[in-house]
Amino acid sequence: AQKITQTQPGMFVQEKEAVTLDCTYDTSDPSYGLFWYKQPSSGEMIFLIYQGSYDQQNATEGRYSLNFQKARKSANLVISASQLGDSAMYFCAMRELSSQGGSEKLVFGKGTKLTVNP
Amino acid sequence: GAVVSQHPSWVICKSGTSVKIECRSLDFQATTMFWYRQFPKQSLMLMATSNEGSKATYEQGVEKDKFLINHASLTLSTLTVTSAHPEDSSFYICSADSGTEYQETQYFGPGTRLLVL
């Protein structure tokens, strides 16, 4: 079963407007972390924002905020005041607490391609 | 954030040759590094988890003998694509763990584009 679901293959937004990229996740583990990464056409994966399962408040990083709804298992990324440079692929990812200790791998969604129009 | 470098960024090779890709954590020590493969317009696919001083853990379906991983130090992991073939052409990207807890961020290298002729 897919653990991370991004239902929007592509999204369009006008410059200076806000946009929400959807992400839902599936886990039975109480301890997990949710991440959003941006991948421009150059290919590098840029870390944007993190939300922990126990965090009481929604994470914010500059123009990025995460709308975390734990009961619905959703972690949508909100980008405010879109800029042309925001055009890229956006990936939602989840990391669970390893039962064996040590690092646990990230599981990625299929991504959403965001296009910001001038 | 932490910096991860990857070298080379581009490589073109003939079929049958081996290609080595390096992944370095520049300003932190990474006991664990991850190697991903990404086909055009698709998500990242985890190939293997590289642990310093021990054998890599490969994901199901990934050939261990074809994709050799060595994690010789806390700042360097290498992926060697042995006897490369055109179907191995892809974007390979590594990441390094900044810690061992689930809330720790993985930082990614810039990726390596491999083209096998």
mmCIF file of C-alpha atoms in Angstrom:
data_model
loop_
_atom_site.group_PDB
_atom_site.id
_atom_site.type_symbol
_atom_site.label_atom_id
_atom_site.label_comp_id
_atom_site.label_asym_id
_atom_site.label_seq_id
_atom_site.Cartn_x
_atom_site.Cartn_y
_atom_site.Cartn_z
ATOM 1 C CA ALA A 1 0.000 0.000 0.000
ATOM 2 C CA GLN A 2 1.229 3.428 -0.855
ATOM 3 C CA LYS A 3 2.358 5.286 2.222
ATOM 4 C CA ILE A 4 2.507 8.760 0.730
ATOM 5 C CA THR A 5 -0.120 9.974 -1.704
ATOM 6 C CA GLN A 6 0.125 13.139 -3.735
ATOM 7 C CA THR A 7 -3.020 13.318 -5.824
ATOM 8 C CA GLN A 8 -2.100 16.361 -7.905
ATOM 9 C CA PRO A 9 0.269 15.501 -10.781
ATOM 10 C CA GLY A 10 0.366 19.169 -11.760
ATOM 11 C CA MET A 11 -0.713 22.497 -10.324
ATOM 12 C CA PHE A 12 -0.783 26.001 -11.759
ATOM 13 C CA VAL A 13 -0.743 29.239 -9.808
ATOM 14 C CA GLN A 14 -0.471 32.901 -10.659
ATOM 15 C CA GLU A 15 2.541 34.759 -9.430
ATOM 16 C CA LYS A 16 2.026 36.330 -5.996
ATOM 17 C CA GLU A 17 -0.881 34.053 -5.150
ATOM 18 C CA ALA A 18 -0.885 31.218 -2.620
ATOM 19 C CA VAL A 19 -1.054 27.549 -3.553
ATOM 20 C CA THR A 20 -1.669 24.355 -1.592
ATOM 21 C CA LEU A 21 -0.044 21.078 -2.540
ATOM 22 C CA ASP A 22 -1.786 18.037 -1.114
ATOM 23 C CA CYS A 23 -0.195 15.134 0.698
ATOM 24 C CA THR A 24 -1.790 12.313 2.632
ATOM 25 C CA TYR A 25 0.074 9.569 4.415
ATOM 26 C CA ASP A 26 -0.535 6.182 5.912
ATOM 27 C CA THR A 27 1.158 4.880 9.019
ATOM 28 C CA SER A 28 0.296 3.045 12.200
ATOM 29 C CA ASP A 29 3.410 4.273 13.950
ATOM 30 C CA PRO A 30 2.813 7.088 16.481
ATOM 31 C CA SER A 31 6.266 8.546 15.854
ATOM 32 C CA TYR A 32 6.999 9.845 12.398
ATOM 33 C CA GLY A 33 8.254 12.859 10.536
ATOM 34 C CA LEU A 34 6.883 14.488 7.435
ATOM 35 C CA PHE A 35 9.060 16.371 4.983
ATOM 36 C CA TRP A 36 8.623 18.421 1.860
ATOM 37 C CA TYR A 37 11.329 18.707 -0.758
ATOM 38 C CA LYS A 38 11.550 20.867 -3.863
ATOM 39 C CA GLN A 39 13.231 19.556 -6.995
ATOM 40 C CA PRO A 40 13.882 22.147 -9.701
ATOM 41 C CA SER A 41 14.765 21.107 -13.238
ATOM 42 C CA SER A 42 18.452 20.979 -12.276
ATOM 43 C CA GLY A 43 17.659 17.906 -10.199
ATOM 44 C CA GLU A 44 18.826 18.690 -6.703
ATOM 45 C CA MET A 45 16.462 17.937 -3.843
ATOM 46 C CA ILE A 46 16.004 20.975 -1.646
ATOM 47 C CA PHE A 47 14.645 20.488 1.860
ATOM 48 C CA LEU A 48 11.790 22.885 2.552
ATOM 49 C CA ILE A 49 10.001 22.053 5.758
ATOM 50 C CA TYR A 50 9.547 19.408 8.434
ATOM 51 C CA GLN A 51 6.617 18.425 10.664
ATOM 52 C CA GLY A 52 6.915 15.951 13.517
ATOM 53 C CA SER A 53 4.018 13.756 14.542
ATOM 54 C CA TYR A 54 4.095 15.135 18.063
ATOM 55 C CA ASP A 55 4.397 18.764 17.073
ATOM 56 C CA GLN A 56 1.457 20.754 18.356
ATOM 57 C CA GLN A 57 1.816 23.606 15.939
ATOM 58 C CA ASN A 58 1.986 23.629 12.184
ATOM 59 C CA ALA A 59 5.501 24.114 10.859
ATOM 60 C CA THR A 60 6.399 27.309 9.035
ATOM 61 C CA GLU A 61 9.542 28.307 7.153
ATOM 62 C CA GLY A 62 9.351 31.668 5.461
ATOM 63 C CA ARG A 63 6.780 31.426 2.662
ATOM 64 C CA TYR A 64 6.272 27.727 3.314
ATOM 65 C CA SER A 65 3.842 26.379 5.853
ATOM 66 C CA LEU A 66 2.604 22.909 6.506
ATOM 67 C CA ASN A 67 -1.091 22.350 7.167
ATOM 68 C CA PHE A 68 -0.844 19.318 9.419
ATOM 69 C CA GLN A 69 -4.108 17.533 10.146
ATOM 70 C CA LYS A 70 -3.128 14.468 12.100
ATOM 71 C CA ALA A 71 -6.552 12.866 12.375
ATOM 72 C CA ARG A 72 -6.983 13.082 8.617
ATOM 73 C CA LYS A 73 -3.359 12.056 8.041
ATOM 74 C CA SER A 74 -2.715 14.955 5.776
ATOM 75 C CA ALA A 75 0.289 17.261 5.542
ATOM 76 C CA ASN A 76 -0.396 19.799 2.847
ATOM 77 C CA LEU A 77 2.251 22.312 1.830
ATOM 78 C CA VAL A 78 1.140 25.913 1.485
ATOM 79 C CA ILE A 79 3.306 28.287 -0.502
ATOM 80 C CA SER A 80 2.353 31.911 -0.052
ATOM 81 C CA ALA A 81 3.117 34.739 -2.478
ATOM 82 C CA SER A 82 4.258 32.414 -5.259
ATOM 83 C CA GLN A 83 7.316 33.390 -7.247
ATOM 84 C CA LEU A 84 8.410 32.293 -10.712
ATOM 85 C CA GLY A 85 11.318 30.477 -9.097
ATOM 86 C CA ASP A 86 8.895 28.255 -7.223
ATOM 87 C CA SER A 87 8.164 26.361 -10.432
ATOM 88 C CA ALA A 88 9.473 22.866 -9.730
ATOM 89 C CA MET A 89 8.522 19.361 -8.640
ATOM 90 C CA TYR A 90 7.489 19.066 -5.022
ATOM 91 C CA PHE A 91 7.781 15.826 -3.113
ATOM 92 C CA CYS A 92 6.173 14.909 0.180
ATOM 93 C CA ALA A 93 8.010 12.299 2.231
ATOM 94 C CA MET A 94 7.586 10.452 5.501
ATOM 95 C CA ARG A 95 10.039 8.897 7.861
ATOM 96 C CA GLU A 96 9.057 6.494 10.605
ATOM 97 C CA LEU A 97 10.811 5.560 13.785
ATOM 98 C CA SER A 98 12.889 2.502 13.132
ATOM 99 C CA SER A 99 11.906 -0.418 15.333
ATOM 100 C CA GLN A 100 15.452 -1.708 15.094
ATOM 101 C CA GLY A 101 17.117 1.560 15.967
ATOM 102 C CA GLY A 102 19.290 3.587 13.652
ATOM 103 C CA SER A 103 18.146 5.435 10.601
ATOM 104 C CA GLU A 104 14.857 4.782 8.883
ATOM 105 C CA LYS A 105 14.408 5.476 5.226
ATOM 106 C CA LEU A 106 12.319 8.209 3.698
ATOM 107 C CA VAL A 107 9.289 7.208 1.680
ATOM 108 C CA PHE A 108 8.392 9.614 -1.091
ATOM 109 C CA GLY A 109 5.188 10.463 -2.860
ATOM 110 C CA LYS A 110 5.033 10.678 -6.637
ATOM 111 C CA GLY A 111 5.350 14.414 -6.613
ATOM 112 C CA THR A 112 3.436 17.432 -7.871
ATOM 113 C CA LYS A 113 4.706 19.644 -10.642
ATOM 114 C CA LEU A 114 4.034 23.265 -9.787
ATOM 115 C CA THR A 115 4.032 25.899 -12.492
ATOM 116 C CA VAL A 116 3.931 29.557 -11.512
ATOM 117 C CA ASN A 117 2.559 31.781 -14.241
ATOM 118 C CA PRO A 118 3.585 35.436 -14.581
ATOM 119 C CA GLY B 1 21.320 23.219 6.258
ATOM 120 C CA ALA B 2 23.991 20.578 5.872
ATOM 121 C CA VAL B 3 25.887 20.262 2.589
ATOM 122 C CA VAL B 4 26.215 17.080 0.589
ATOM 123 C CA SER B 5 28.308 16.963 -2.545
ATOM 124 C CA GLN B 6 28.194 14.429 -5.336
ATOM 125 C CA HIS B 7 30.718 13.778 -8.046
ATOM 126 C CA PRO B 8 30.590 13.636 -10.987
ATOM 127 C CA SER B 9 27.483 15.595 -11.884
ATOM 128 C CA TRP B 10 27.445 14.187 -15.409
ATOM 129 C CA VAL B 11 28.953 11.035 -16.847
ATOM 130 C CA ILE B 12 28.733 9.485 -20.268
ATOM 131 C CA CYS B 13 30.265 6.063 -20.708
ATOM 132 C CA LYS B 14 30.347 3.152 -23.075
ATOM 133 C CA SER B 15 28.343 0.026 -22.443
ATOM 134 C CA GLY B 16 30.292 -2.489 -20.394
ATOM 135 C CA THR B 17 32.362 -0.012 -18.428
ATOM 136 C CA SER B 18 32.083 0.703 -14.712
ATOM 137 C CA VAL B 19 31.242 4.076 -13.282
ATOM 138 C CA LYS B 20 31.928 5.285 -9.750
ATOM 139 C CA ILE B 21 29.858 8.021 -8.130
ATOM 140 C CA GLU B 22 30.974 9.690 -4.906
ATOM 141 C CA CYS B 23 28.758 11.170 -2.226
ATOM 142 C CA ARG B 24 30.312 13.323 0.490
ATOM 143 C CA SER B 25 28.893 15.042 3.536
ATOM 144 C CA LEU B 26 30.948 18.234 3.728
ATOM 145 C CA ASP B 27 30.183 19.717 7.109
ATOM 146 C CA PHE B 28 28.821 16.851 9.153
ATOM 147 C CA GLN B 29 29.436 13.184 9.761
ATOM 148 C CA ALA B 30 26.931 10.791 8.282
ATOM 149 C CA THR B 31 26.779 7.283 9.627
ATOM 150 C CA THR B 32 24.118 6.509 7.085
ATOM 151 C CA MET B 33 23.793 7.532 3.474
ATOM 152 C CA PHE B 34 21.121 6.588 0.990
ATOM 153 C CA TRP B 35 21.303 6.018 -2.736
ATOM 154 C CA TYR B 36 18.326 6.750 -4.965
ATOM 155 C CA ARG B 37 17.577 6.378 -8.606
ATOM 156 C CA GLN B 38 15.144 8.586 -10.466
ATOM 157 C CA PHE B 39 13.740 8.101 -13.942
ATOM 158 C CA PRO B 40 12.346 11.086 -15.848
ATOM 159 C CA LYS B 41 9.110 12.452 -14.418
ATOM 160 C CA GLN B 42 9.074 9.859 -11.661
ATOM 161 C CA SER B 43 9.704 9.883 -7.957
ATOM 162 C CA LEU B 44 12.884 8.832 -6.216
ATOM 163 C CA MET B 45 13.377 5.116 -5.834
ATOM 164 C CA LEU B 46 15.541 4.015 -2.931
ATOM 165 C CA MET B 47 18.216 1.609 -4.069
ATOM 166 C CA ALA B 48 20.169 0.981 -0.912
ATOM 167 C CA THR B 49 21.079 2.200 2.529
ATOM 168 C CA SER B 50 24.778 2.648 3.096
ATOM 169 C CA ASN B 51 26.083 2.279 6.636
ATOM 170 C CA GLU B 52 29.580 3.312 7.599
ATOM 171 C CA GLY B 53 31.754 0.332 8.300
ATOM 172 C CA SER B 54 29.214 -2.311 7.361
ATOM 173 C CA LYS B 55 27.531 -3.785 4.339
ATOM 174 C CA ALA B 56 24.886 -1.838 2.522
ATOM 175 C CA THR B 57 21.252 -2.834 2.750
ATOM 176 C CA TYR B 58 19.697 -3.153 -0.679
ATOM 177 C CA GLU B 59 16.067 -2.692 -1.541
ATOM 178 C CA GLN B 60 14.180 -5.540 -3.114
ATOM 179 C CA GLY B 61 14.916 -5.895 -6.804
ATOM 180 C CA VAL B 62 18.219 -4.020 -6.727
ATOM 181 C CA GLU B 63 21.171 -6.114 -7.862
ATOM 182 C CA LYS B 64 23.927 -6.035 -5.245
ATOM 183 C CA ASP B 65 26.617 -7.169 -7.660
ATOM 184 C CA LYS B 66 25.715 -4.535 -10.190
ATOM 185 C CA PHE B 67 25.432 -1.575 -7.840
ATOM 186 C CA LEU B 68 28.361 -1.798 -5.457
ATOM 187 C CA ILE B 69 28.220 0.480 -2.456
ATOM 188 C CA ASN B 70 31.099 1.312 -0.168
ATOM 189 C CA HIS B 71 30.829 3.553 2.880
ATOM 190 C CA ALA B 72 34.444 3.749 3.935
ATOM 191 C CA SER B 73 34.254 6.785 6.186
ATOM 192 C CA LEU B 74 31.756 8.953 8.002
ATOM 193 C CA THR B 75 31.824 11.470 5.166
ATOM 194 C CA LEU B 76 32.086 9.372 2.020
ATOM 195 C CA SER B 77 29.969 6.749 0.302
ATOM 196 C CA THR B 78 30.514 5.512 -3.228
ATOM 197 C CA LEU B 79 28.207 3.822 -5.701
ATOM 198 C CA THR B 80 29.808 1.856 -8.512
ATOM 199 C CA VAL B 81 27.670 0.832 -11.437
ATOM 200 C CA THR B 82 29.471 -2.206 -12.790
ATOM 201 C CA SER B 83 29.315 -3.238 -16.437
ATOM 202 C CA ALA B 84 26.920 -0.444 -17.208
ATOM 203 C CA HIS B 85 24.291 -0.883 -19.886
ATOM 204 C CA PRO B 86 21.976 1.636 -21.565
ATOM 205 C CA GLU B 87 19.120 0.674 -19.237
ATOM 206 C CA ASP B 88 21.261 1.887 -16.327
ATOM 207 C CA SER B 89 21.054 5.408 -17.715
ATOM 208 C CA SER B 90 19.321 7.430 -15.050
ATOM 209 C CA PHE B 91 19.654 10.163 -12.458
ATOM 210 C CA TYR B 92 21.386 8.900 -9.322
ATOM 211 C CA ILE B 93 21.130 10.940 -6.159
ATOM 212 C CA CYS B 94 22.466 10.358 -2.692
ATOM 213 C CA SER B 95 21.417 11.668 0.665
ATOM 214 C CA ALA B 96 23.034 11.754 4.061
ATOM 215 C CA ASP B 97 21.456 11.508 7.456
ATOM 216 C CA SER B 98 22.048 14.362 9.809
ATOM 217 C CA GLY B 99 21.086 12.113 12.694
ATOM 218 C CA THR B 100 19.519 8.808 13.595
ATOM 219 C CA GLU B 101 16.136 9.958 14.816
ATOM 220 C CA TYR B 102 13.042 10.015 12.647
ATOM 221 C CA GLN B 103 12.821 13.761 12.914
ATOM 222 C CA GLU B 104 16.259 14.270 11.461
ATOM 223 C CA THR B 105 16.430 15.634 7.974
ATOM 224 C CA GLN B 106 18.078 13.856 5.081
ATOM 225 C CA TYR B 107 20.146 16.207 2.984
ATOM 226 C CA PHE B 108 20.596 15.436 -0.666
ATOM 227 C CA GLY B 109 23.489 15.755 -3.029
ATOM 228 C CA PRO B 110 22.999 17.500 -6.381
ATOM 229 C CA GLY B 111 22.721 14.204 -8.242
ATOM 230 C CA THR B 112 24.598 12.476 -11.053
ATOM 231 C CA ARG B 113 23.200 12.030 -14.525
ATOM 232 C CA LEU B 114 24.496 8.823 -16.087
ATOM 233 C CA LEU B 115 24.191 8.136 -19.790
ATOM 234 C CA VAL B 116 25.369 4.770 -21.036
ATOM 235 C CA LEU B 117 25.878 4.546 -24.768
#
